[in-house]
Amino acid sequence: MNYCSQCGGGVILSVPEGDNLPRHVCGQCGEIHYQNPKVVVGCIPEYGQQVLFCKRAIEPRLGYWTLPAGFMENAETTAEGAARETLEEAGARVEILDLFSMFSLPHINQVYLLYRARLMDLDFAPGIESLEVELLDEEQVPWGDMAFSVITESLRRYYADRRAGRYGFHSGDMLRLPGETPRFEVRMLNADG
């Protein structure tokens, strides 16, 4: 951030009085600009034993598979955002069930919330952000072509819960480890099921 959205003055990175973290502060009007993590909401759309997957038509990870998810918008609940993203990316209407997983990704300032959801019908098609949309059985999941580690981790837990006959709530942190290739360490906070 270079300029204040209130007055257009230049901002500096400093620790405001009463705070303990550096913030963008306007040198002209004193406005403090807080930047907080983005919330990503999505779902695991179920139809019988199958799950609806999207092949990405945009970067990052163009051409890789994921679940319908995206940034939460203002004035919507997390469940509403998950249903909206599913409609936008897969043209699919869903009934939101339970919150299934929550992962913090501090290295990119994001929090992921994934719900279990039931497809309301089979009338779905790729949205503008998807190349393909497919219902897949567990053995058809393209594990080597998944777009995001957080989705892969959530799916592994989803299928394990399904085999156990009981869905739990899973939360944890995906921490980026130092090294040449991005690798993640999942630290579970709790795992039911």
Short mmCIF file of C-alpha atoms in Angstrom, two decimals:
data_model
loop_
_atom_site.label_atom_id
_atom_site.label_comp_id
_atom_site.label_asym_id
_atom_site.label_seq_id
_atom_site.Cartn_x
_atom_site.Cartn_y
_atom_site.Cartn_z
CA MET A 1 0.00 0.00 0.00
CA ASN A 2 1.39 3.38 -1.02
CA TYR A 3 -1.49 5.83 -0.64
CA CYS A 4 -4.31 6.42 1.83
CA SER A 5 -7.79 5.56 0.54
CA GLN A 6 -9.27 8.30 2.78
CA CYS A 7 -7.24 11.34 1.70
CA GLY A 8 -4.71 10.17 -0.91
CA GLY A 9 -1.73 10.95 1.29
CA GLY A 10 1.33 8.71 1.46
CA VAL A 11 1.34 5.87 3.98
CA ILE A 12 4.18 4.54 6.07
CA LEU A 13 4.56 1.20 7.80
CA SER A 14 4.66 1.82 11.54
CA VAL A 15 3.31 0.48 14.83
CA PRO A 16 0.41 2.73 15.89
CA GLU A 17 0.06 3.74 19.53
CA GLY A 18 -1.70 1.00 21.49
CA ASP A 19 -0.89 -1.65 18.86
CA ASN A 20 1.95 -4.15 18.62
CA LEU A 21 2.09 -4.85 14.88
CA PRO A 22 3.22 -2.69 11.96
CA ARG A 23 0.31 -1.15 10.03
CA HIS A 24 0.00 1.14 7.03
CA VAL A 25 -0.59 4.58 8.56
CA CYS A 26 -1.34 7.71 6.59
CA GLY A 27 1.25 10.42 7.26
CA GLN A 28 -1.29 13.10 6.36
CA CYS A 29 -4.61 12.22 8.05
CA GLY A 30 -3.44 9.51 10.48
CA GLU A 31 -5.84 6.83 9.13
CA ILE A 32 -4.70 3.31 10.07
CA HIS A 33 -5.23 0.77 7.28
CA TYR A 34 -5.62 -2.75 8.66
CA GLN A 35 -4.94 -5.66 6.35
CA ASN A 36 -6.34 -8.98 7.52
CA PRO A 37 -6.46 -12.52 6.12
CA LYS A 38 -8.88 -13.35 3.32
CA VAL A 39 -11.57 -15.96 3.95
CA VAL A 40 -11.99 -18.63 1.26
CA VAL A 41 -15.29 -20.53 1.36
CA GLY A 42 -16.31 -23.58 -0.59
CA CYS A 43 -17.86 -26.99 -0.39
CA ILE A 44 -17.56 -30.68 -1.07
CA PRO A 45 -20.64 -31.16 -3.29
CA GLU A 46 -21.92 -34.73 -2.83
CA TYR A 47 -24.22 -36.74 -5.07
CA GLY A 48 -24.54 -40.26 -3.73
CA GLN A 49 -20.99 -41.58 -3.51
CA GLN A 50 -19.63 -39.01 -5.96
CA VAL A 51 -18.18 -35.52 -5.47
CA LEU A 52 -18.32 -32.64 -7.95
CA PHE A 53 -14.88 -31.37 -9.02
CA CYS A 54 -13.88 -28.33 -11.12
CA LYS A 55 -10.89 -28.05 -13.46
CA ARG A 56 -9.56 -24.51 -13.16
CA ALA A 57 -9.76 -22.14 -16.14
CA ILE A 58 -7.79 -19.39 -14.37
CA GLU A 59 -4.51 -18.90 -12.57
CA PRO A 60 -3.28 -19.81 -10.13
CA ARG A 61 -3.05 -23.50 -11.06
CA LEU A 62 -4.78 -23.28 -14.43
CA GLY A 63 -5.75 -26.76 -15.67
CA TYR A 64 -5.63 -28.40 -12.23
CA TRP A 65 -8.57 -29.86 -10.31
CA THR A 66 -10.19 -28.45 -7.18
CA LEU A 67 -13.47 -28.12 -5.35
CA PRO A 68 -15.70 -25.09 -5.92
CA ALA A 69 -14.40 -22.36 -3.59
CA GLY A 70 -13.43 -18.72 -3.61
CA PHE A 71 -13.19 -15.53 -1.62
CA MET A 72 -16.08 -14.66 0.64
CA GLU A 73 -17.92 -11.46 -0.26
CA ASN A 74 -19.16 -8.72 2.06
CA ALA A 75 -22.73 -9.07 3.35
CA GLU A 76 -22.89 -12.86 3.04
CA THR A 77 -22.52 -15.72 5.49
CA THR A 78 -19.83 -18.34 4.99
CA ALA A 79 -22.49 -20.88 3.96
CA GLU A 80 -24.01 -18.43 1.47
CA GLY A 81 -20.55 -17.79 0.03
CA ALA A 82 -19.88 -21.52 -0.37
CA ALA A 83 -23.19 -22.00 -2.20
CA ARG A 84 -22.56 -18.92 -4.39
CA GLU A 85 -19.06 -20.10 -5.35
CA THR A 86 -20.46 -23.53 -6.28
CA LEU A 87 -23.07 -21.92 -8.51
CA GLU A 88 -20.50 -19.59 -10.12
CA GLU A 89 -17.80 -22.19 -10.73
CA ALA A 90 -19.86 -25.30 -11.42
CA GLY A 91 -23.34 -24.03 -12.27
CA ALA A 92 -24.52 -26.29 -9.46
CA ARG A 93 -27.14 -25.64 -6.81
CA VAL A 94 -26.34 -27.16 -3.43
CA GLU A 95 -27.88 -27.61 -0.03
CA ILE A 96 -25.20 -26.72 2.51
CA LEU A 97 -24.87 -29.36 5.24
CA ASP A 98 -22.16 -29.14 7.91
CA LEU A 99 -18.91 -27.24 8.21
CA PHE A 100 -16.30 -29.89 7.49
CA SER A 101 -12.87 -28.26 7.65
CA MET A 102 -11.10 -25.05 8.56
CA PHE A 103 -7.44 -24.53 7.70
CA SER A 104 -5.27 -21.48 8.33
CA LEU A 105 -2.65 -20.73 5.67
CA PRO A 106 -0.61 -17.97 7.33
CA HIS A 107 2.03 -17.89 4.57
CA ILE A 108 -0.59 -16.49 2.14
CA ASN A 109 -2.87 -14.84 4.72
CA GLN A 110 -5.90 -17.02 4.03
CA VAL A 111 -8.37 -19.08 6.03
CA TYR A 112 -10.22 -21.89 4.21
CA LEU A 113 -13.68 -23.05 5.28
CA LEU A 114 -15.16 -26.06 3.47
CA TYR A 115 -18.68 -27.35 3.97
CA ARG A 116 -20.21 -30.68 3.08
CA ALA A 117 -23.04 -30.02 0.65
CA ARG A 118 -25.62 -32.04 -1.29
CA LEU A 119 -26.16 -31.42 -4.99
CA MET A 120 -29.80 -30.51 -5.49
CA ASP A 121 -29.89 -31.83 -9.07
CA LEU A 122 -27.59 -32.87 -11.91
CA ASP A 123 -28.02 -29.63 -13.83
CA PHE A 124 -24.42 -28.35 -13.65
CA ALA A 125 -21.92 -26.97 -16.16
CA PRO A 126 -18.55 -25.20 -16.09
CA GLY A 127 -18.71 -21.58 -15.04
CA ILE A 128 -16.37 -18.88 -16.31
CA GLU A 129 -13.59 -20.00 -13.91
CA SER A 130 -13.82 -23.71 -14.82
CA LEU A 131 -12.73 -25.66 -17.90
CA GLU A 132 -14.60 -28.82 -16.86
CA VAL A 133 -16.90 -29.96 -14.09
CA GLU A 134 -17.19 -33.66 -13.27
CA LEU A 135 -18.79 -35.93 -10.71
CA LEU A 136 -16.11 -38.39 -9.61
CA ASP A 137 -15.95 -41.50 -7.47
CA GLU A 138 -13.14 -41.63 -4.91
CA GLU A 139 -11.01 -43.90 -7.10
CA GLN A 140 -11.28 -41.38 -9.97
CA VAL A 141 -9.93 -38.40 -8.01
CA PRO A 142 -6.91 -36.98 -9.89
CA TRP A 143 -4.73 -36.75 -6.76
CA GLY A 144 -1.60 -35.87 -8.76
CA ASP A 145 -3.39 -33.03 -10.53
CA MET A 146 -4.99 -31.27 -7.59
CA ALA A 147 -4.59 -27.49 -7.55
CA PHE A 148 -4.21 -26.79 -3.84
CA SER A 149 -2.79 -28.68 -0.86
CA VAL A 150 -5.57 -27.47 1.41
CA ILE A 151 -8.18 -29.07 -0.87
CA THR A 152 -6.20 -32.32 -1.09
CA GLU A 153 -5.86 -32.47 2.70
CA SER A 154 -9.58 -31.80 3.23
CA LEU A 155 -10.53 -34.46 0.68
CA ARG A 156 -8.28 -37.08 2.30
CA ARG A 157 -10.04 -36.46 5.61
CA TYR A 158 -13.47 -36.43 3.92
CA TYR A 159 -12.96 -39.84 2.32
CA ALA A 160 -11.52 -41.28 5.57
CA ASP A 161 -14.57 -40.01 7.47
CA ARG A 162 -16.92 -41.44 4.85
CA ARG A 163 -15.27 -44.86 5.12
CA ALA A 164 -15.61 -44.64 8.92
CA GLY A 165 -19.31 -43.83 8.54
CA ARG A 166 -19.10 -40.60 10.54
CA TYR A 167 -18.17 -37.08 9.48
CA GLY A 168 -16.26 -34.90 11.92
CA PHE A 169 -14.96 -31.36 11.91
CA HIS A 170 -11.28 -30.93 11.01
CA SER A 171 -9.16 -27.88 11.67
CA GLY A 172 -5.48 -27.17 11.44
CA ASP A 173 -2.69 -25.03 10.09
CA MET A 174 -0.90 -25.54 6.80
CA LEU A 175 2.57 -24.21 7.44
CA ARG A 176 5.00 -23.60 4.61
CA LEU A 177 8.34 -25.18 5.36
CA PRO A 178 11.58 -23.60 4.18
CA GLY A 179 13.06 -25.21 1.11
CA GLU A 180 13.27 -25.00 -2.66
CA THR A 181 9.95 -26.70 -3.35
CA PRO A 182 6.84 -25.64 -1.50
CA ARG A 183 6.01 -28.29 1.09
CA PHE A 184 3.45 -28.07 3.81
CA GLU A 185 3.25 -29.36 7.31
CA VAL A 186 -0.28 -29.87 8.56
CA ARG A 187 -0.63 -29.28 12.27
CA MET A 188 -4.01 -30.51 13.42
CA LEU A 189 -5.75 -28.57 16.13
CA ASN A 190 -8.50 -31.14 16.47
CA ALA A 191 -9.96 -33.92 14.38
CA ASP A 192 -13.25 -35.57 15.16
CA GLY A 193 -14.24 -38.69 13.31
#
